[in-house]
C-alpha cells in the first residue's frame, strides 16, 4: 500500500510540474487585435492577439539590425534584422526569433498559424546610427 501511495504522489507531483510550463490564456483587453490575413503595424514590446484567445504575439527586443539601409551608401551585403518574439498559442508560451535576411522578411510557423514579418521600418536611415527602439515599426501578417 505504501508503494502505491508513493507512486501516486510522484505522479501527481510530475503532473503539477508539467502544468507549470503552460501559460494561462491571454486575457481580453490586454492586447491589440489581429485579423487573420490583414497586415498590421506593431511596435517593440507590444502584444497582439486573435479575438478567440488562441494566439498572442509579443514583439521583444532587437538582437541585431545590421541592415545596410543608409542613404547614399552602396553595400556589398544587405545585412539582417533579428528580433525576439514571444508566442502564446493556446496557452503554451514559446520564444522564437525573426531572422530576416532576404529582403528583411521572415516567417515563423506555429501549429496553427504562420506569422510573417513583411517589412521593418524605418526602411532607410540617414546615418550609421541605429534608430531608437521606439522608432521601429514591424509590418506583420498572420495567416
JSON list of C-alpha atoms in Angstrom, two decimals:
[
{"chain": "A", "resi": 1, "resn": "UNK", "atom": "CA", "xyz": [0.00, 0.00, 0.00]},
{"chain": "A", "resi": 2, "resn": "UNK", "atom": "CA", "xyz": [2.86, 2.40, 0.87]},
{"chain": "A", "resi": 3, "resn": "UNK", "atom": "CA", "xyz": [4.45, 1.70, -2.50]},
{"chain": "A", "resi": 4, "resn": "UNK", "atom": "CA", "xyz": [1.28, 2.70, -4.40]},
{"chain": "A", "resi": 5, "resn": "UNK", "atom": "CA", "xyz": [0.92, 5.87, -2.35]},
{"chain": "A", "resi": 6, "resn": "UNK", "atom": "CA", "xyz": [4.50, 6.91, -3.23]},
{"chain": "A", "resi": 7, "resn": "UNK", "atom": "CA", "xyz": [3.88, 6.25, -6.91]},
{"chain": "A", "resi": 8, "resn": "UNK", "atom": "CA", "xyz": [0.66, 8.26, -6.79]},
{"chain": "A", "resi": 9, "resn": "UNK", "atom": "CA", "xyz": [2.39, 11.18, -5.04]},
{"chain": "A", "resi": 10, "resn": "UNK", "atom": "CA", "xyz": [5.23, 11.13, -7.60]},
{"chain": "A", "resi": 11, "resn": "UNK", "atom": "CA", "xyz": [2.77, 11.03, -10.49]},
{"chain": "A", "resi": 12, "resn": "UNK", "atom": "CA", "xyz": [0.73, 13.96, -9.11]},
{"chain": "A", "resi": 13, "resn": "UNK", "atom": "CA", "xyz": [3.90, 15.97, -8.46]},
{"chain": "A", "resi": 14, "resn": "UNK", "atom": "CA", "xyz": [5.08, 15.35, -12.02]},
{"chain": "A", "resi": 15, "resn": "UNK", "atom": "CA", "xyz": [1.67, 16.33, -13.43]},
{"chain": "A", "resi": 16, "resn": "UNK", "atom": "CA", "xyz": [1.73, 19.54, -11.41]},
{"chain": "A", "resi": 17, "resn": "UNK", "atom": "CA", "xyz": [5.24, 20.41, -12.68]},
{"chain": "A", "resi": 18, "resn": "UNK", "atom": "CA", "xyz": [4.16, 19.84, -16.27]},
{"chain": "A", "resi": 19, "resn": "UNK", "atom": "CA", "xyz": [1.17, 22.12, -15.77]},
{"chain": "A", "resi": 20, "resn": "UNK", "atom": "CA", "xyz": [3.51, 24.89, -14.60]},
{"chain": "A", "resi": 21, "resn": "UNK", "atom": "CA", "xyz": [5.10, 25.08, -18.04]},
{"chain": "A", "resi": 22, "resn": "UNK", "atom": "CA", "xyz": [1.88, 26.26, -19.64]},
{"chain": "A", "resi": 23, "resn": "UNK", "atom": "CA", "xyz": [0.92, 29.91, -19.59]},
{"chain": "A", "resi": 24, "resn": "UNK", "atom": "CA", "xyz": [-2.67, 30.96, -18.96]},
{"chain": "A", "resi": 25, "resn": "UNK", "atom": "CA", "xyz": [-4.62, 32.16, -21.99]},
{"chain": "A", "resi": 26, "resn": "UNK", "atom": "CA", "xyz": [-4.28, 35.86, -22.72]},
{"chain": "A", "resi": 27, "resn": "UNK", "atom": "CA", "xyz": [-6.97, 37.96, -21.08]},
{"chain": "A", "resi": 28, "resn": "UNK", "atom": "CA", "xyz": [-9.17, 40.07, -23.32]},
{"chain": "A", "resi": 29, "resn": "UNK", "atom": "CA", "xyz": [-8.30, 43.75, -23.45]},
{"chain": "A", "resi": 30, "resn": "UNK", "atom": "CA", "xyz": [-4.60, 43.22, -22.72]},
{"chain": "A", "resi": 31, "resn": "UNK", "atom": "CA", "xyz": [-3.52, 43.43, -26.35]},
{"chain": "A", "resi": 32, "resn": "UNK", "atom": "CA", "xyz": [-4.27, 44.82, -29.80]},
{"chain": "A", "resi": 33, "resn": "UNK", "atom": "CA", "xyz": [-6.43, 42.71, -32.11]},
{"chain": "A", "resi": 34, "resn": "UNK", "atom": "CA", "xyz": [-5.12, 40.63, -35.02]},
{"chain": "A", "resi": 35, "resn": "UNK", "atom": "CA", "xyz": [-7.34, 39.96, -38.02]},
{"chain": "A", "resi": 36, "resn": "UNK", "atom": "CA", "xyz": [-6.19, 36.89, -39.95]},
{"chain": "A", "resi": 37, "resn": "UNK", "atom": "CA", "xyz": [-4.78, 37.76, -43.38]},
{"chain": "A", "resi": 38, "resn": "UNK", "atom": "CA", "xyz": [-4.74, 41.52, -42.71]},
{"chain": "A", "resi": 39, "resn": "UNK", "atom": "CA", "xyz": [-1.32, 43.18, -42.21]},
{"chain": "A", "resi": 40, "resn": "UNK", "atom": "CA", "xyz": [-0.85, 45.29, -39.07]},
{"chain": "A", "resi": 41, "resn": "UNK", "atom": "CA", "xyz": [1.90, 47.56, -37.78]},
{"chain": "A", "resi": 42, "resn": "UNK", "atom": "CA", "xyz": [3.33, 46.62, -34.39]},
{"chain": "A", "resi": 43, "resn": "UNK", "atom": "CA", "xyz": [5.97, 48.19, -32.21]},
{"chain": "A", "resi": 44, "resn": "UNK", "atom": "CA", "xyz": [8.62, 46.69, -29.96]},
{"chain": "A", "resi": 45, "resn": "UNK", "atom": "CA", "xyz": [7.15, 45.32, -26.69]},
{"chain": "A", "resi": 46, "resn": "UNK", "atom": "CA", "xyz": [3.54, 45.43, -27.95]},
{"chain": "A", "resi": 47, "resn": "UNK", "atom": "CA", "xyz": [1.30, 42.39, -27.68]},
{"chain": "A", "resi": 48, "resn": "UNK", "atom": "CA", "xyz": [-1.19, 41.48, -30.41]},
{"chain": "A", "resi": 49, "resn": "UNK", "atom": "CA", "xyz": [-3.88, 38.76, -30.09]},
{"chain": "A", "resi": 50, "resn": "UNK", "atom": "CA", "xyz": [-6.56, 36.93, -32.02]},
{"chain": "A", "resi": 51, "resn": "UNK", "atom": "CA", "xyz": [-10.08, 37.58, -30.71]},
{"chain": "A", "resi": 52, "resn": "UNK", "atom": "CA", "xyz": [-10.60, 33.92, -29.88]},
{"chain": "A", "resi": 53, "resn": "UNK", "atom": "CA", "xyz": [-7.63, 33.94, -27.48]},
{"chain": "A", "resi": 54, "resn": "UNK", "atom": "CA", "xyz": [-5.78, 31.16, -29.30]},
{"chain": "A", "resi": 55, "resn": "UNK", "atom": "CA", "xyz": [-2.77, 33.32, -30.22]},
{"chain": "A", "resi": 56, "resn": "UNK", "atom": "CA", "xyz": [-0.87, 36.20, -28.64]},
{"chain": "A", "resi": 57, "resn": "UNK", "atom": "CA", "xyz": [2.36, 37.65, -30.02]},
{"chain": "A", "resi": 58, "resn": "UNK", "atom": "CA", "xyz": [4.68, 39.93, -28.05]},
{"chain": "A", "resi": 59, "resn": "UNK", "atom": "CA", "xyz": [7.40, 41.63, -30.04]},
{"chain": "A", "resi": 60, "resn": "UNK", "atom": "CA", "xyz": [10.57, 41.55, -27.95]},
{"chain": "A", "resi": 61, "resn": "UNK", "atom": "CA", "xyz": [13.99, 43.08, -28.12]},
{"chain": "A", "resi": 62, "resn": "UNK", "atom": "CA", "xyz": [16.05, 43.59, -31.25]},
{"chain": "A", "resi": 63, "resn": "UNK", "atom": "CA", "xyz": [19.05, 41.27, -31.27]},
{"chain": "A", "resi": 64, "resn": "UNK", "atom": "CA", "xyz": [20.65, 42.53, -34.50]},
{"chain": "A", "resi": 65, "resn": "UNK", "atom": "CA", "xyz": [19.99, 45.26, -37.02]},
{"chain": "A", "resi": 66, "resn": "UNK", "atom": "CA", "xyz": [22.86, 45.17, -39.48]},
{"chain": "A", "resi": 67, "resn": "UNK", "atom": "CA", "xyz": [20.68, 46.16, -42.44]},
{"chain": "A", "resi": 68, "resn": "UNK", "atom": "CA", "xyz": [22.52, 48.26, -44.97]},
{"chain": "A", "resi": 69, "resn": "UNK", "atom": "CA", "xyz": [19.78, 50.83, -45.27]},
{"chain": "A", "resi": 70, "resn": "UNK", "atom": "CA", "xyz": [21.79, 54.05, -45.06]},
{"chain": "A", "resi": 71, "resn": "UNK", "atom": "CA", "xyz": [21.04, 56.69, -47.67]},
{"chain": "A", "resi": 72, "resn": "UNK", "atom": "CA", "xyz": [23.69, 57.13, -50.39]},
{"chain": "A", "resi": 73, "resn": "UNK", "atom": "CA", "xyz": [25.73, 54.09, -49.26]},
{"chain": "A", "resi": 74, "resn": "UNK", "atom": "CA", "xyz": [26.45, 51.19, -51.61]},
{"chain": "A", "resi": 75, "resn": "UNK", "atom": "CA", "xyz": [26.54, 47.86, -49.81]},
{"chain": "A", "resi": 76, "resn": "UNK", "atom": "CA", "xyz": [28.23, 44.55, -50.55]},
{"chain": "A", "resi": 77, "resn": "UNK", "atom": "CA", "xyz": [25.92, 42.70, -48.15]},
{"chain": "A", "resi": 78, "resn": "UNK", "atom": "CA", "xyz": [22.31, 43.64, -47.40]},
{"chain": "A", "resi": 79, "resn": "UNK", "atom": "CA", "xyz": [22.64, 42.76, -43.70]},
{"chain": "A", "resi": 80, "resn": "UNK", "atom": "CA", "xyz": [19.96, 41.25, -41.49]},
{"chain": "A", "resi": 81, "resn": "UNK", "atom": "CA", "xyz": [17.36, 42.03, -38.86]},
{"chain": "A", "resi": 82, "resn": "UNK", "atom": "CA", "xyz": [16.89, 39.70, -35.87]},
{"chain": "A", "resi": 83, "resn": "UNK", "atom": "CA", "xyz": [14.44, 40.10, -33.00]},
{"chain": "A", "resi": 84, "resn": "UNK", "atom": "CA", "xyz": [12.83, 38.04, -30.24]},
{"chain": "A", "resi": 85, "resn": "UNK", "atom": "CA", "xyz": [9.16, 37.15, -30.43]},
{"chain": "A", "resi": 86, "resn": "UNK", "atom": "CA", "xyz": [7.14, 35.54, -27.63]},
{"chain": "A", "resi": 87, "resn": "UNK", "atom": "CA", "xyz": [4.28, 33.43, -28.96]},
{"chain": "A", "resi": 88, "resn": "UNK", "atom": "CA", "xyz": [1.48, 32.22, -26.71]},
{"chain": "A", "resi": 89, "resn": "UNK", "atom": "CA", "xyz": [-0.51, 29.68, -28.71]},
{"chain": "A", "resi": 90, "resn": "UNK", "atom": "CA", "xyz": [-3.42, 28.05, -26.93]},
{"chain": "A", "resi": 91, "resn": "UNK", "atom": "CA", "xyz": [-1.82, 28.72, -23.54]},
{"chain": "A", "resi": 92, "resn": "UNK", "atom": "CA", "xyz": [1.64, 27.39, -24.41]},
{"chain": "A", "resi": 93, "resn": "UNK", "atom": "CA", "xyz": [4.38, 30.01, -24.44]},
{"chain": "A", "resi": 94, "resn": "UNK", "atom": "CA", "xyz": [7.50, 29.79, -26.60]},
{"chain": "A", "resi": 95, "resn": "UNK", "atom": "CA", "xyz": [10.19, 32.25, -27.62]},
{"chain": "A", "resi": 96, "resn": "UNK", "atom": "CA", "xyz": [11.30, 32.42, -31.23]},
{"chain": "A", "resi": 97, "resn": "UNK", "atom": "CA", "xyz": [13.23, 34.86, -33.40]},
{"chain": "A", "resi": 98, "resn": "UNK", "atom": "CA", "xyz": [12.61, 36.58, -36.66]},
{"chain": "A", "resi": 99, "resn": "UNK", "atom": "CA", "xyz": [15.87, 36.20, -38.56]},
{"chain": "A", "resi": 100, "resn": "UNK", "atom": "CA", "xyz": [15.18, 38.37, -41.59]},
{"chain": "A", "resi": 101, "resn": "UNK", "atom": "CA", "xyz": [17.97, 38.21, -44.14]},
{"chain": "A", "resi": 102, "resn": "UNK", "atom": "CA", "xyz": [16.43, 38.17, -47.62]},
{"chain": "A", "resi": 103, "resn": "UNK", "atom": "CA", "xyz": [14.62, 41.47, -48.15]},
{"chain": "A", "resi": 104, "resn": "UNK", "atom": "CA", "xyz": [14.43, 41.64, -44.32]},
{"chain": "A", "resi": 105, "resn": "UNK", "atom": "CA", "xyz": [11.42, 39.33, -44.22]},
{"chain": "A", "resi": 106, "resn": "UNK", "atom": "CA", "xyz": [10.85, 36.11, -42.28]},
{"chain": "A", "resi": 107, "resn": "UNK", "atom": "CA", "xyz": [8.01, 33.77, -41.32]},
{"chain": "A", "resi": 108, "resn": "UNK", "atom": "CA", "xyz": [7.55, 31.88, -38.05]},
{"chain": "A", "resi": 109, "resn": "UNK", "atom": "CA", "xyz": [5.34, 28.80, -38.21]},
{"chain": "A", "resi": 110, "resn": "UNK", "atom": "CA", "xyz": [3.27, 27.63, -35.27]},
{"chain": "A", "resi": 111, "resn": "UNK", "atom": "CA", "xyz": [0.96, 24.63, -35.03]},
{"chain": "A", "resi": 112, "resn": "UNK", "atom": "CA", "xyz": [-1.98, 26.67, -36.33]},
{"chain": "A", "resi": 113, "resn": "UNK", "atom": "CA", "xyz": [-0.63, 29.89, -37.85]},
{"chain": "A", "resi": 114, "resn": "UNK", "atom": "CA", "xyz": [2.11, 31.47, -39.94]},
{"chain": "A", "resi": 115, "resn": "UNK", "atom": "CA", "xyz": [3.40, 34.78, -38.55]},
{"chain": "A", "resi": 116, "resn": "UNK", "atom": "CA", "xyz": [5.15, 36.77, -41.27]},
{"chain": "A", "resi": 117, "resn": "UNK", "atom": "CA", "xyz": [7.39, 39.79, -40.81]},
{"chain": "A", "resi": 118, "resn": "UNK", "atom": "CA", "xyz": [6.87, 41.55, -44.14]},
{"chain": "A", "resi": 119, "resn": "UNK", "atom": "CA", "xyz": [8.56, 44.91, -43.55]},
{"chain": "A", "resi": 120, "resn": "UNK", "atom": "CA", "xyz": [10.75, 46.67, -40.99]},
{"chain": "A", "resi": 121, "resn": "UNK", "atom": "CA", "xyz": [10.55, 50.45, -40.57]},
{"chain": "A", "resi": 122, "resn": "UNK", "atom": "CA", "xyz": [12.40, 52.71, -40.79]},
{"chain": "A", "resi": 123, "resn": "UNK", "atom": "CA", "xyz": [13.29, 51.41, -44.22]},
{"chain": "A", "resi": 124, "resn": "UNK", "atom": "CA", "xyz": [16.24, 53.80, -44.55]},
{"chain": "A", "resi": 125, "resn": "UNK", "atom": "CA", "xyz": [18.29, 55.85, -42.15]},
{"chain": "A", "resi": 126, "resn": "UNK", "atom": "CA", "xyz": [20.37, 58.95, -42.63]},
{"chain": "A", "resi": 127, "resn": "UNK", "atom": "CA", "xyz": [23.47, 57.92, -40.68]},
{"chain": "A", "resi": 128, "resn": "UNK", "atom": "CA", "xyz": [25.09, 54.71, -39.48]},
{"chain": "A", "resi": 129, "resn": "UNK", "atom": "CA", "xyz": [23.41, 55.06, -36.07]},
{"chain": "A", "resi": 130, "resn": "UNK", "atom": "CA", "xyz": [20.63, 52.62, -35.25]},
{"chain": "A", "resi": 131, "resn": "UNK", "atom": "CA", "xyz": [17.17, 54.10, -34.75]},
{"chain": "A", "resi": 132, "resn": "UNK", "atom": "CA", "xyz": [15.82, 54.38, -31.24]},
{"chain": "A", "resi": 133, "resn": "UNK", "atom": "CA", "xyz": [13.83, 51.30, -30.24]},
{"chain": "A", "resi": 134, "resn": "UNK", "atom": "CA", "xyz": [10.64, 53.39, -30.17]},
{"chain": "A", "resi": 135, "resn": "UNK", "atom": "CA", "xyz": [11.14, 54.29, -33.86]},
{"chain": "A", "resi": 136, "resn": "UNK", "atom": "CA", "xyz": [10.86, 50.70, -35.09]},
{"chain": "A", "resi": 137, "resn": "UNK", "atom": "CA", "xyz": [7.59, 49.58, -36.67]},
{"chain": "A", "resi": 138, "resn": "UNK", "atom": "CA", "xyz": [7.07, 45.98, -37.82]},
{"chain": "A", "resi": 139, "resn": "UNK", "atom": "CA", "xyz": [4.57, 45.14, -40.55]},
{"chain": "A", "resi": 140, "resn": "UNK", "atom": "CA", "xyz": [3.18, 41.71, -39.68]},
{"chain": "A", "resi": 141, "resn": "UNK", "atom": "CA", "xyz": [0.55, 39.41, -41.15]},
{"chain": "A", "resi": 142, "resn": "UNK", "atom": "CA", "xyz": [-0.83, 36.24, -39.51]},
{"chain": "A", "resi": 143, "resn": "UNK", "atom": "CA", "xyz": [-2.42, 33.54, -41.65]}
]
